[in-house]
PDB file of C-alpha atoms in Angstrom:
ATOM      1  CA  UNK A   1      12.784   4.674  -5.233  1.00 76.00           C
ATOM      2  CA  UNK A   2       9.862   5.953  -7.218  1.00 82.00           C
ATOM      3  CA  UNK A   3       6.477   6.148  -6.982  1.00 81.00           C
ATOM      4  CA  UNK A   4       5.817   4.493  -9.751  1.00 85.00           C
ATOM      5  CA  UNK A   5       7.813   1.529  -8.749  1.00 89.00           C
ATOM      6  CA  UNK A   6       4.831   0.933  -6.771  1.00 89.00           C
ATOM      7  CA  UNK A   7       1.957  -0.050  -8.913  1.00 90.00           C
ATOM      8  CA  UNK A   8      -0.403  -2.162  -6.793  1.00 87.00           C
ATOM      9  CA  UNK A   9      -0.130   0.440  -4.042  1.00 87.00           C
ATOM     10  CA  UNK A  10      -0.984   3.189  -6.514  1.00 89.00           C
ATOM     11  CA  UNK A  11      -3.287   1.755  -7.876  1.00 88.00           C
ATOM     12  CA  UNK A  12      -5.499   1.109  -4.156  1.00 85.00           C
ATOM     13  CA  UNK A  13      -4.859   4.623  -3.067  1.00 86.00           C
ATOM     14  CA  UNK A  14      -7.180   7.096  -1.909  1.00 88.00           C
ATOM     15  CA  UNK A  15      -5.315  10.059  -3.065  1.00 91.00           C
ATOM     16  CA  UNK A  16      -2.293   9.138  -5.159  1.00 91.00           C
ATOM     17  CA  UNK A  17      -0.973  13.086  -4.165  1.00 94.00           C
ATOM     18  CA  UNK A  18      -0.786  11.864  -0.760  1.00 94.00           C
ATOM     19  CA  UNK A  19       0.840   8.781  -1.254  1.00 93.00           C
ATOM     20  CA  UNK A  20       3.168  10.194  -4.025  1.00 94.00           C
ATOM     21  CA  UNK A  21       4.241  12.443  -1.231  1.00 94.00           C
ATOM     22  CA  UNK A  22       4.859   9.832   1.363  1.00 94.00           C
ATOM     23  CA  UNK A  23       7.030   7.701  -1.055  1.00 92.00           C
ATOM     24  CA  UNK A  24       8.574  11.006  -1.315  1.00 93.00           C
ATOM     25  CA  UNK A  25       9.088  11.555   2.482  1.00 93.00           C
ATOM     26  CA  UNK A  26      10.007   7.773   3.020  1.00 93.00           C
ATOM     27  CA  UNK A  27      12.743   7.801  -0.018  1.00 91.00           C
ATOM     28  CA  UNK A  28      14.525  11.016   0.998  1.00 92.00           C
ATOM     29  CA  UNK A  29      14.218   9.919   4.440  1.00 92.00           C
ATOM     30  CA  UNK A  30      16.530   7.287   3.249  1.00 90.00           C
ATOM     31  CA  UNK A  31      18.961   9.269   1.437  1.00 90.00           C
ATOM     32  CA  UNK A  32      19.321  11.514   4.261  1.00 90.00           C
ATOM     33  CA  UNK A  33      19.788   9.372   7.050  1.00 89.00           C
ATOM     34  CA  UNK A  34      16.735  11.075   8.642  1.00 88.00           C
ATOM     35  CA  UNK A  35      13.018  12.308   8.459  1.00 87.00           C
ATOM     36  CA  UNK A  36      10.821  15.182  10.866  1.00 90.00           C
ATOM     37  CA  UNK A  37       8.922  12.863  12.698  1.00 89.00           C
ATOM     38  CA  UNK A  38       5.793  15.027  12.213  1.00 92.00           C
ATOM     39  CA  UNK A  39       6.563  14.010   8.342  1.00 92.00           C
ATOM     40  CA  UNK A  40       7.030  10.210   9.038  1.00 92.00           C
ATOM     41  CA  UNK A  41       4.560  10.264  11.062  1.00 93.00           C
ATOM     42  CA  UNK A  42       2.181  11.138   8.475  1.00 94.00           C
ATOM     43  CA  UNK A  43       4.287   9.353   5.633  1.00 94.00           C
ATOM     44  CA  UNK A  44       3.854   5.874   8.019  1.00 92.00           C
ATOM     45  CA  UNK A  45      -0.160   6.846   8.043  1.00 92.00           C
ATOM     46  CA  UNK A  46      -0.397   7.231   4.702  1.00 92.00           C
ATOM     47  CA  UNK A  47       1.691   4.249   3.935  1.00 91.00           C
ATOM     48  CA  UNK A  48      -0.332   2.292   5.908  1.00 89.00           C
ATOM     49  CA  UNK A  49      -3.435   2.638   4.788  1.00 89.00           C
ATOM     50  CA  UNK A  50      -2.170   2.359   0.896  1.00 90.00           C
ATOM     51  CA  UNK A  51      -1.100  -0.944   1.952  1.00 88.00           C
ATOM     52  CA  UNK A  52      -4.807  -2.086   3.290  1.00 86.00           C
ATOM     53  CA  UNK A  53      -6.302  -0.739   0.415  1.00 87.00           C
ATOM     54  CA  UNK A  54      -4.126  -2.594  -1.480  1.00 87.00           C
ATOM     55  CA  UNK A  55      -4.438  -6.007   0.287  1.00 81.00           C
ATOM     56  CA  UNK A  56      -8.484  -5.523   0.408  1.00 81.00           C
ATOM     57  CA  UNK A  57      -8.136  -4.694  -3.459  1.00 81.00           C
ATOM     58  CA  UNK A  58      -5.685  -7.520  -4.910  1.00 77.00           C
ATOM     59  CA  UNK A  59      -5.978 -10.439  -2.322  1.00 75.00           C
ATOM     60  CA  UNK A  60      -8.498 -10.115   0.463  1.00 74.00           C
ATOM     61  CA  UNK A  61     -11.107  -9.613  -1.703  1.00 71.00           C
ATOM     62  CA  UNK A  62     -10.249 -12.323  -4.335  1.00 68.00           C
ATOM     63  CA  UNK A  63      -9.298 -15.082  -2.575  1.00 69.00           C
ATOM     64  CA  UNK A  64     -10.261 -14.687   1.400  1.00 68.00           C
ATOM     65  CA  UNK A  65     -13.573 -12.987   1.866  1.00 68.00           C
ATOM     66  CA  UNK A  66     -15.055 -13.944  -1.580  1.00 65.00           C
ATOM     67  CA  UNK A  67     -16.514 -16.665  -2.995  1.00 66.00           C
ATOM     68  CA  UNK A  68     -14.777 -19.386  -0.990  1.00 65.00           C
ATOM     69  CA  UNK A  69     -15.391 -17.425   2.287  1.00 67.00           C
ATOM     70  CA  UNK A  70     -19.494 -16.598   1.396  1.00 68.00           C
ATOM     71  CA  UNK A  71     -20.361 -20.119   0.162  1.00 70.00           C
ATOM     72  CA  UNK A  72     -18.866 -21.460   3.635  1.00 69.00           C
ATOM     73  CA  UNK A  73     -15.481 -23.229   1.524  1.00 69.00           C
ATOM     74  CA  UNK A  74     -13.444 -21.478   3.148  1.00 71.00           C
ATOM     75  CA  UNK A  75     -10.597 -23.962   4.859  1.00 74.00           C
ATOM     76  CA  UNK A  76      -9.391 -23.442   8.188  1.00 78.00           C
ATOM     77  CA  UNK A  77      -6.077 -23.789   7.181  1.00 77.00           C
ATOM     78  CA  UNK A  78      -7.078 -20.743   4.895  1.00 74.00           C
ATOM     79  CA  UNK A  79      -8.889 -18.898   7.517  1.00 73.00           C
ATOM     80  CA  UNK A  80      -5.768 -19.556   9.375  1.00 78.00           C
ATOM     81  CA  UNK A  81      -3.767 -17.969   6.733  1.00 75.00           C
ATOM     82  CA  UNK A  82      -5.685 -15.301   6.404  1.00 71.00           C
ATOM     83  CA  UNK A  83      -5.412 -14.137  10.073  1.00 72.00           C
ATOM     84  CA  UNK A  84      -1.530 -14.769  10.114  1.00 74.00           C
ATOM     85  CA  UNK A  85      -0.776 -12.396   6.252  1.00 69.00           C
ATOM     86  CA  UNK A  86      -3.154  -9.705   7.231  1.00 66.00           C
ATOM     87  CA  UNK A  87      -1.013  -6.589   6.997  1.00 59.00           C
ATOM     88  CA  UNK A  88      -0.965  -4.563  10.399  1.00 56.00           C
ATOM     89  CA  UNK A  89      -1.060  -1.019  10.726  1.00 47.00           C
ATOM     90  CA  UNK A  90       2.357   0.637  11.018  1.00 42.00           C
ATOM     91  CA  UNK A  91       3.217   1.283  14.701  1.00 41.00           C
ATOM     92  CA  UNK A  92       2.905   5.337  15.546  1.00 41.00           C
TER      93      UNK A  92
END
């Protein structure tokens, strides 16, 4: 696992150092068999909000809370959707 095999989340990221990082933590986490939980911790945080970013940027945006959703077109089996695919915050 790379960062770079990550492209959408990069690409929504407040600070791609940070989120480099907790690819980082999250990969050798893997290849370990364990992580610090101080660093997961922060890895999961980071992760987390990458992933919001990310949803706002590529789908939220476009096709929820847009056009469809300010002109009043929005379907409630959209709206419905919408509420079930939103991403959740990772669990601390």
């Amino acid at each position: 696992m790379h960062p770079n095999d990550f492209p959408l989340l990069r690409a929504a990221a407040q600070s791609l150092t940070r989120l480099d990082a907790a690819l980082v933590v999250i990969s050798n986490g893997i290849a370990d068999g364990a992580t610090r939980n101080v660093a997961l911790q922060d890895a999961k945080f980071t992760l987390s909000n990458a992933v919001e970013n990310a949803w706002r940027k590529h789908v939220s945006d476009h096709y929820f809370t847009g056009e469809a959703c300010r002109n009043g077109k929005m379907s409630e089996i959209l709206r419905e959707l919408f509420y079930k695919l939103l991403p959740a915050k990772v669990a601390a």
